[in-house]
Coordinates of C-alpha atoms in Angstrom, one line a residue:
Chain A
M1 CA -6.8 28.1 -6.4
P2 CA -4.8 30.8 -4.6
R3 CA -5.2 31.4 -0.8
Y4 CA -5.0 35.1 -0.4
G5 CA -3.4 36.9 2.5
I6 CA -1.8 40.2 3.4
A7 CA 1.6 40.8 5.1
I8 CA 1.9 44.1 7.0
D9 CA 5.2 45.6 8.0
T10 CA 4.3 47.9 10.9
T11 CA 7.8 49.3 11.0
K12 CA 7.0 51.1 7.8
C13 CA 3.6 52.5 8.8
I14 CA 3.5 56.2 9.5
G15 CA -0.2 56.2 10.5
C16 CA -1.4 58.4 7.6
H17 CA -4.8 56.6 7.2
S18 CA -4.5 56.6 3.4
C19 CA -5.5 52.9 3.5
R20 CA -8.7 53.8 5.3
V21 CA -9.7 56.5 2.9
A22 CA -8.9 54.4 -0.2
C23 CA -11.0 51.6 1.3
Q24 CA -13.9 53.9 2.0
N25 CA -13.7 55.2 -1.5
Q26 CA -13.5 51.7 -3.0
N27 CA -16.4 50.4 -1.0
G28 CA -18.6 53.5 -1.1
L29 CA -18.5 53.9 2.7
D30 CA -19.3 57.1 4.7
Y31 CA -16.3 58.7 6.5
T32 CA -17.6 57.3 9.8
E33 CA -17.6 53.8 8.4
T34 CA -14.5 51.8 7.7
F35 CA -13.0 48.3 7.2
N36 CA -9.5 49.6 8.1
W37 CA -8.2 50.9 11.4
I38 CA -4.8 52.1 12.6
K39 CA -4.2 51.6 16.2
D40 CA -1.1 53.0 17.9
K41 CA 0.9 51.3 20.6
E42 CA 3.5 52.9 22.7
R43 CA 6.5 50.6 23.4
G44 CA 9.5 50.9 25.7
K45 CA 10.4 53.5 28.2
Y46 CA 12.1 56.9 27.6
P47 CA 14.7 57.4 26.2
S48 CA 14.4 54.0 24.4
Y49 CA 10.8 54.8 23.3
D50 CA 8.9 53.9 20.2
K51 CA 5.4 54.3 18.9
E52 CA 4.1 51.6 16.6
Y53 CA 1.2 52.1 14.2
V54 CA -0.7 48.8 13.6
P55 CA -3.0 48.8 10.6
L56 CA -5.9 46.5 11.3
Q57 CA -8.6 44.9 9.1
C58 CA -10.5 41.6 8.8
N59 CA -8.1 38.7 9.2
H60 CA -10.1 36.4 6.9
C61 CA -9.6 33.6 9.4
E62 CA -9.6 30.1 8.1
N63 CA -11.4 29.0 11.3
A64 CA -13.7 32.1 11.3
P65 CA -15.8 32.5 14.5
C66 CA -18.0 35.0 12.6
Q67 CA -18.9 32.3 10.1
R68 CA -19.6 29.7 12.7
V69 CA -22.1 31.8 14.7
C70 CA -23.9 33.3 11.6
P71 CA -27.5 31.8 11.9
T72 CA -28.4 32.5 8.3
G73 CA -25.2 31.3 6.7
A74 CA -24.8 34.9 5.2
T75 CA -21.1 34.8 6.2
Y76 CA -19.2 32.4 3.9
T77 CA -15.7 31.7 2.7
T78 CA -14.9 31.8 -1.0
P79 CA -12.6 29.2 -2.6
E80 CA -9.8 31.8 -2.4
G81 CA -10.2 31.9 1.3
V82 CA -11.8 35.3 1.5
V83 CA -14.6 35.7 4.1
L84 CA -17.6 37.5 2.7
V85 CA -21.1 38.5 3.8
N86 CA -24.1 37.8 1.5
K87 CA -26.0 41.1 1.6
K88 CA -29.3 39.4 0.7
T89 CA -29.4 36.9 3.6
C90 CA -27.8 38.9 6.5
V91 CA -30.5 39.8 9.0
G92 CA -28.4 42.2 11.1
C93 CA -28.4 40.1 14.3
K94 CA -24.9 41.3 15.1
Y95 CA -23.9 37.9 16.5
C96 CA -20.8 37.9 14.2
M97 CA -19.7 41.3 15.6
E98 CA -19.7 39.8 19.1
A99 CA -18.0 36.6 18.0
C100 CA -15.1 38.3 16.1
P101 CA -12.2 38.4 18.6
Y102 CA -10.6 41.2 16.5
K103 CA -13.8 43.3 16.3
M104 CA -13.3 43.9 12.6
R105 CA -16.9 44.0 11.6
I106 CA -19.3 47.0 11.4
I107 CA -23.0 47.4 11.0
L108 CA -24.4 49.7 8.3
H109 CA -27.6 50.9 10.0
H110 CA -29.0 52.3 6.8
E111 CA -28.8 49.0 5.1
G112 CA -29.3 46.9 8.3
I113 CA -26.5 44.5 7.5
V114 CA -23.1 43.7 8.9
V115 CA -20.1 44.4 6.5
K116 CA -16.3 44.0 6.6
C117 CA -13.1 44.0 4.6
R118 CA -13.6 42.0 1.3
F119 CA -10.0 42.0 0.1
C120 CA -11.5 44.0 -2.9
I121 CA -12.4 40.6 -4.3
E122 CA -13.9 41.9 -7.6
M123 CA -10.7 43.8 -8.4
V124 CA -8.5 40.8 -7.3
R125 CA -10.4 38.4 -9.5
E126 CA -9.6 40.6 -12.4
G127 CA -5.9 40.5 -11.6
G128 CA -5.8 43.7 -9.5
T129 CA -4.7 44.3 -5.9
P130 CA -6.8 45.6 -2.9
A131 CA -7.1 49.4 -2.6
C132 CA -5.4 49.5 0.8
V133 CA -2.4 47.8 -0.6
T134 CA -1.9 49.9 -3.8
T135 CA -2.6 53.3 -2.1
C136 CA -0.1 53.0 0.8
P137 CA 2.7 55.6 0.3
T138 CA 5.2 53.6 2.4
Q139 CA 4.2 50.2 1.0
V140 CA 3.3 48.7 4.3
R141 CA 1.1 45.9 2.8
I142 CA 2.0 43.0 0.5
F143 CA -1.0 41.1 -1.0
G144 CA -0.6 37.7 -2.5
D145 CA -1.0 33.9 -2.5
L146 CA 0.1 32.3 0.8
D147 CA 0.2 28.9 -0.9
D148 CA 2.7 29.9 -3.5
P149 CA 6.2 29.6 -2.0
N150 CA 7.6 32.0 -4.6
S151 CA 5.1 34.8 -4.1
E152 CA 6.3 38.1 -2.7
I153 CA 4.2 37.6 0.4
S154 CA 5.4 34.1 1.1
R155 CA 9.0 35.1 0.7
F156 CA 8.5 38.2 3.0
I157 CA 6.8 36.1 5.7
A158 CA 9.6 33.5 5.5
E159 CA 12.4 36.1 5.7
S160 CA 10.9 38.4 8.3
G161 CA 9.2 35.7 10.5
A162 CA 5.9 37.7 10.3
E163 CA 3.1 36.2 12.4
P164 CA -0.7 36.8 12.6
L165 CA -2.1 38.6 15.7
R166 CA -3.2 36.5 18.6
T167 CA -2.5 33.1 17.0
D168 CA -3.4 31.6 20.5
L169 CA -7.1 32.3 19.7
G170 CA -7.0 29.5 17.1
T171 CA -8.8 31.3 14.3
L172 CA -5.9 30.9 11.8
P173 CA -5.8 34.5 10.5
K174 CA -4.4 35.3 7.0
I175 CA -3.0 38.8 7.9
Y176 CA 0.7 38.5 8.9
Y177 CA 2.5 41.2 10.8
K178 CA 6.2 42.1 10.9
R179 CA 6.4 44.2 14.0
S180 CA 10.1 44.9 14.7
Chain B
M1 CA -13.5 49.5 16.1
P2 CA -17.0 48.8 17.3
E3 CA -17.0 47.9 21.0
S4 CA -20.3 46.2 21.9
A5 CA -22.9 45.3 19.2
W6 CA -25.6 44.2 21.6
G7 CA -27.6 46.5 23.9
W8 CA -30.7 46.8 26.0
L9 CA -33.0 44.9 23.7
I10 CA -30.8 41.8 24.0
V11 CA -30.5 42.3 27.8
V12 CA -34.3 42.4 28.1
Y13 CA -34.7 39.4 25.9
L14 CA -32.2 37.3 27.9
F15 CA -34.1 38.3 31.1
L16 CA -37.6 37.7 29.8
A17 CA -36.7 34.4 28.2
G18 CA -35.1 33.3 31.4
S19 CA -37.8 34.3 33.8
G20 CA -40.5 33.0 31.4
S21 CA -39.0 29.5 31.3
G22 CA -38.4 29.7 35.0
A23 CA -42.0 30.5 35.6
F24 CA -43.0 27.5 33.5
L25 CA -40.8 25.2 35.5
A26 CA -42.3 26.6 38.8
A27 CA -45.8 26.0 37.5
V28 CA -45.1 22.4 36.5
Y29 CA -43.4 21.7 39.8
C30 CA -46.4 23.0 41.7
D31 CA -48.9 21.2 39.6
L32 CA -47.1 17.9 39.7
L33 CA -45.8 17.8 43.2
A34 CA -48.0 19.9 45.4
P35 CA -51.3 20.3 43.5
D36 CA -53.7 21.1 46.4
W37 CA -52.3 24.2 48.1
S38 CA -50.3 25.6 45.3
K39 CA -53.0 25.7 42.6
S40 CA -52.9 29.5 42.2
L41 CA -49.1 29.5 41.9
A42 CA -49.2 26.9 39.2
K43 CA -51.9 28.9 37.4
A44 CA -50.0 32.1 37.8
G45 CA -46.7 30.6 36.6
S46 CA -48.4 29.0 33.5
L47 CA -50.1 32.3 32.7
V48 CA -46.9 34.4 32.7
A49 CA -44.5 31.9 31.1
G50 CA -45.6 32.0 27.5
P51 CA -46.2 35.8 27.3
L52 CA -42.9 36.6 29.0
V53 CA -40.9 34.5 26.5
A54 CA -43.0 35.8 23.6
I55 CA -42.3 39.5 24.6
G56 CA -38.7 38.6 24.9
T57 CA -38.7 37.2 21.5
V58 CA -40.2 40.4 20.1
C59 CA -37.3 42.3 21.6
L60 CA -34.9 39.9 19.9
V61 CA -36.7 40.5 16.5
L62 CA -36.7 44.3 17.2
D63 CA -32.9 44.1 17.6
L64 CA -32.5 42.7 14.1
E65 CA -31.8 45.3 11.5
A66 CA -32.3 44.1 7.9
G67 CA -34.4 41.2 9.3
L68 CA -36.8 43.6 10.9
W69 CA -37.4 45.8 7.8
E70 CA -37.4 42.9 5.4
P71 CA -39.0 40.2 7.6
W72 CA -38.9 37.5 4.9
R73 CA -35.1 37.3 5.6
Q74 CA -36.0 35.6 8.9
V75 CA -36.7 32.4 7.0
Y76 CA -32.9 31.9 6.8
L77 CA -32.5 32.1 10.6
A78 CA -32.2 28.4 11.3
K79 CA -30.0 27.6 8.3
N80 CA -26.6 27.3 10.0
L81 CA -26.9 24.8 12.9
S82 CA -23.5 25.6 14.2
S83 CA -24.9 29.0 15.3
M84 CA -26.6 29.2 18.7
I85 CA -29.1 31.7 17.3
A86 CA -30.4 29.0 14.9
W87 CA -30.9 26.7 17.8
G88 CA -32.5 29.5 19.8
V89 CA -35.0 30.0 16.9
I90 CA -35.9 26.3 17.0
I91 CA -36.2 26.1 20.8
L92 CA -38.3 29.3 21.0
S93 CA -40.6 28.3 18.2
G94 CA -41.3 25.0 20.1
F95 CA -41.5 26.4 23.6
I96 CA -43.7 29.5 23.1
P97 CA -46.7 27.5 21.7
V98 CA -46.3 24.7 24.3
A99 CA -46.2 27.3 27.1
L100 CA -49.3 29.1 25.8
L101 CA -51.1 25.8 25.3
Y102 CA -50.2 24.8 28.9
A103 CA -51.6 28.0 30.2
A104 CA -54.8 27.4 28.3
A105 CA -55.0 23.8 29.6
L106 CA -54.2 24.5 33.3
N107 CA -56.7 27.5 33.4
E108 CA -59.2 25.8 31.0
I109 CA -59.2 28.8 28.7
T110 CA -61.6 28.3 25.7
F111 CA -62.2 24.9 24.1
I112 CA -58.6 24.6 23.1
G113 CA -57.7 24.6 26.8
K114 CA -60.3 21.9 27.4
I115 CA -58.9 19.7 24.7
A116 CA -55.3 20.4 25.8
K117 CA -56.2 19.5 29.4
K118 CA -56.4 15.8 28.3
Y119 CA -52.7 16.0 27.3
I120 CA -51.6 18.1 30.2
R121 CA -48.9 15.6 31.5
I122 CA -47.3 15.5 28.0
L123 CA -47.3 19.3 27.9
E124 CA -45.7 19.4 31.3
Y125 CA -42.9 16.9 30.5
V126 CA -42.2 18.2 27.0
G127 CA -42.5 21.8 28.1
S128 CA -40.2 21.4 31.1
I129 CA -37.4 20.0 28.8
M130 CA -38.0 23.0 26.4
A131 CA -38.0 25.5 29.4
V132 CA -34.7 24.2 30.6
A133 CA -33.4 24.4 27.0
T134 CA -34.6 28.0 26.7
A135 CA -33.1 29.1 30.0
T136 CA -29.8 27.3 29.3
Y137 CA -29.5 28.4 25.7
T138 CA -29.6 32.1 26.6
G139 CA -26.4 31.4 28.5
V140 CA -24.9 29.2 25.8
L141 CA -25.6 32.0 23.3
I142 CA -23.0 34.2 24.9
A143 CA -20.8 31.4 26.3
V144 CA -19.7 30.3 22.8
V145 CA -18.6 33.8 21.9
N146 CA -14.8 33.7 21.9
G147 CA -14.8 37.4 20.9
V148 CA -15.6 38.1 24.6
P149 CA -13.4 36.0 26.9
F150 CA -15.4 36.9 30.0
W151 CA -18.5 35.2 28.5
N152 CA -16.6 32.3 27.1
T153 CA -17.1 29.8 30.0
P154 CA -19.4 26.9 30.6
M155 CA -20.3 28.6 33.9
M156 CA -22.4 31.2 32.0
P157 CA -25.3 28.8 31.1
I158 CA -25.3 27.4 34.6
L159 CA -25.6 30.9 36.1
F160 CA -28.3 31.8 33.6
L161 CA -30.3 28.7 34.4
A162 CA -30.1 29.4 38.2
S163 CA -31.1 33.0 37.7
A164 CA -33.9 31.9 35.3
I165 CA -35.4 29.6 38.0
S166 CA -35.3 32.2 40.8
T167 CA -36.7 35.0 38.6
G168 CA -39.3 32.7 37.2
L169 CA -40.4 31.7 40.6
A170 CA -40.5 35.4 41.7
A171 CA -42.6 36.3 38.6
A172 CA -45.0 33.4 39.3
M173 CA -45.3 34.4 43.0
I174 CA -46.1 38.1 42.2
V175 CA -48.8 37.1 39.7
A176 CA -50.2 34.5 42.1
A177 CA -50.6 37.3 44.7
I178 CA -52.3 39.6 42.2
I179 CA -54.8 36.9 41.1
D180 CA -55.6 35.8 44.6
I181 CA -54.2 37.8 47.5
T182 CA -55.3 35.1 50.0
T183 CA -52.7 32.8 48.5
I184 CA -49.9 34.9 49.9
K185 CA -49.8 32.7 53.0
T186 CA -49.1 29.5 51.1
L187 CA -46.4 31.3 49.2
S188 CA -44.2 30.8 52.2
N189 CA -43.9 27.2 51.1
F190 CA -42.0 28.3 48.1
A191 CA -39.7 30.7 49.9
L192 CA -37.5 27.6 50.3
G193 CA -37.2 27.5 46.5
H194 CA -35.8 31.0 46.6
V195 CA -33.4 30.1 49.3
I196 CA -32.0 27.2 47.3
F197 CA -31.8 28.9 43.9
L198 CA -30.6 32.3 45.1
A199 CA -27.8 30.5 47.1
F200 CA -26.8 28.5 44.1
E201 CA -26.9 31.6 41.8
G202 CA -24.8 33.5 44.3
L203 CA -22.3 30.6 44.4
V204 CA -22.0 30.3 40.6
L205 CA -21.7 34.1 40.3
M206 CA -18.9 34.2 42.9
L207 CA -17.1 31.3 41.1
L208 CA -17.5 33.1 37.8
V209 CA -16.0 36.3 39.1
F210 CA -13.1 34.6 40.9
M211 CA -12.2 32.3 38.0
S212 CA -12.4 35.3 35.5
L213 CA -9.9 37.2 37.6
T214 CA -7.2 34.6 36.8
R215 CA -8.5 33.1 33.5
S216 CA -7.2 35.7 31.1
T217 CA -6.3 39.4 31.0
E218 CA -9.5 40.3 29.2
A219 CA -11.8 38.2 31.5
A220 CA -10.1 39.9 34.4
I221 CA -10.8 43.4 32.9
S222 CA -14.5 42.5 32.8
A223 CA -14.5 41.0 36.3
N224 CA -12.7 44.0 37.7
M225 CA -15.2 46.3 35.9
L226 CA -17.9 44.5 38.0
I227 CA -16.2 44.3 41.4
S228 CA -14.2 47.5 41.5
G229 CA -14.6 49.4 38.3
V230 CA -17.2 51.6 36.6
L231 CA -20.0 49.0 36.9
S232 CA -19.2 48.1 40.5
P233 CA -21.9 50.3 42.2
Y234 CA -24.6 48.6 40.1
F235 CA -23.1 45.1 40.6
W236 CA -22.8 45.3 44.4
V237 CA -26.1 47.2 45.0
L238 CA -28.5 45.9 42.3
V239 CA -27.2 42.3 41.8
V240 CA -25.5 41.3 45.0
I241 CA -27.3 43.2 47.8
L242 CA -30.8 43.8 46.4
G243 CA -30.9 40.9 43.9
I244 CA -29.5 38.1 46.0
L245 CA -28.7 38.9 49.7
I246 CA -31.8 40.7 50.8
P247 CA -34.3 38.3 49.1
F248 CA -32.2 35.4 50.4
I249 CA -32.6 36.6 54.0
L250 CA -36.2 37.6 53.6
S251 CA -37.0 34.2 52.1
I252 CA -35.4 32.4 55.1
I253 CA -37.5 34.5 57.4
E254 CA -40.6 34.0 55.3
Y255 CA -40.1 30.2 55.4
Y256 CA -39.8 30.1 59.2
E257 CA -42.5 32.7 59.9
Y258 CA -44.9 30.7 57.8
G259 CA -47.5 33.1 56.5
E260 CA -46.9 35.7 59.2
M261 CA -44.7 38.0 57.1
P262 CA -46.2 41.3 55.9
K263 CA -47.5 41.0 52.3
S264 CA -45.4 44.0 51.2
L265 CA -42.3 42.2 52.2
V266 CA -43.3 39.0 50.5
I267 CA -44.0 40.8 47.2
G268 CA -41.1 43.2 47.7
S269 CA -38.6 40.3 48.0
D270 CA -39.9 38.8 44.7
L271 CA -39.6 42.2 43.0
L272 CA -36.0 42.5 44.2
V273 CA -35.2 39.1 42.7
L274 CA -36.5 40.3 39.3
I275 CA -34.5 43.6 39.6
G276 CA -31.4 41.5 40.4
G277 CA -32.0 39.1 37.5
M278 CA -32.4 41.9 35.0
S279 CA -29.3 43.8 36.4
L280 CA -27.2 40.6 36.3
R281 CA -27.9 40.2 32.6
A282 CA -27.3 43.9 31.8
L283 CA -24.0 43.9 33.6
I284 CA -22.8 40.7 32.0
I285 CA -23.6 42.1 28.5
F286 CA -22.1 45.6 29.3
S287 CA -18.9 44.3 30.9
A288 CA -17.9 42.6 27.7
S289 CA -14.2 43.2 26.9
P290 CA -12.7 42.0 23.6
P291 CA -9.3 40.3 23.4
Q292 CA -6.3 42.7 23.3
I293 CA -5.0 42.2 19.8
I294 CA -1.9 44.4 19.5

């Protein structure tokens, strides 16, 4: 069984938000709702100055705080390591939104449930790649199996030394970032 | 990215569950240790405890989204025992009936009350454990959240328990005065309770703020929001001065003046404790600051 993850090269990101739009399209979301964010961070001091765009989405943590606090067990992890929400048992208590240190979950008020990035699991199971990955014009994201040492993502992480965000929080995220 | 998912309904719930369980503890204390001259306070405490927690629970349910429109989804609420909400559901479903039964027993309401009166000691002991569990759990609920570093400390349940006892005592005292205004003199005996618990609450609150300033960047952001930032006027005026300091001083005077204090001041001081307890919970929820991730 693969263990899916995404590697993100922020040095390539131009902040065009295509990933966000592709994701909204794929998941039938309104333009105000999204599973993808791009945050910018200013680094350095003039004249050695740089603006970094950091694409953000659910980290599909192995030790997921959202799953631990979910009273109904609606949040679960698939065998491929993808953290999903069962739409039928979510009560919309929003405890998971408070518990997520990355704040990557949103509530759909019209459905009354909390939703998040699903790694486009239906497409992936049919051999495809998540929409945010394929749509990116500068190929910022690499999707693949973290357990396969020969996968493109594993080789990229090994070569670049990419690391997840805030590893000190102990949630074991599966999104890796190359930031310089 | 969404900032805070919880709002006023959760704040009101945290406050009512806390003061309701505090009122229960006050009632049991009066009935067990000082039964003669504190009857009306015991009765008042028992009468408000169940309804306060029940109204709080209604707020909690109103805050649900899919679970509110499709209530059958609520059967799943106690499925995952690693969630504090699941524990909360179990504790509340035990405590609310026990608290209502205790009110019926102590005030001999209907035949149920007369039957329950035979088992009043059991109701008191079991109910007290559940009341402490309710008050503490409201703090644990947010203390286990590592998405908000300011909340993520074992001091939170201790603060909530202390505040629950002082607000519960205040609620019981106000209702005691409404039921029987002549009882107001004997209320001075309980001013000492306010002195002790308000002092303890103030101490824990001070420790929480000081520790948060150095614990992590994000906890410091929240603590600074309270002591010098956008929320500071509310924190200093509503929580510290009106909610703790003034009732603390009034309670000391009330205790030494034994029954000579104007009624308006006695009731006023209790109302201030309630305002402080509510504000404390609101400010803790609204000062939430997530970890800085990039």
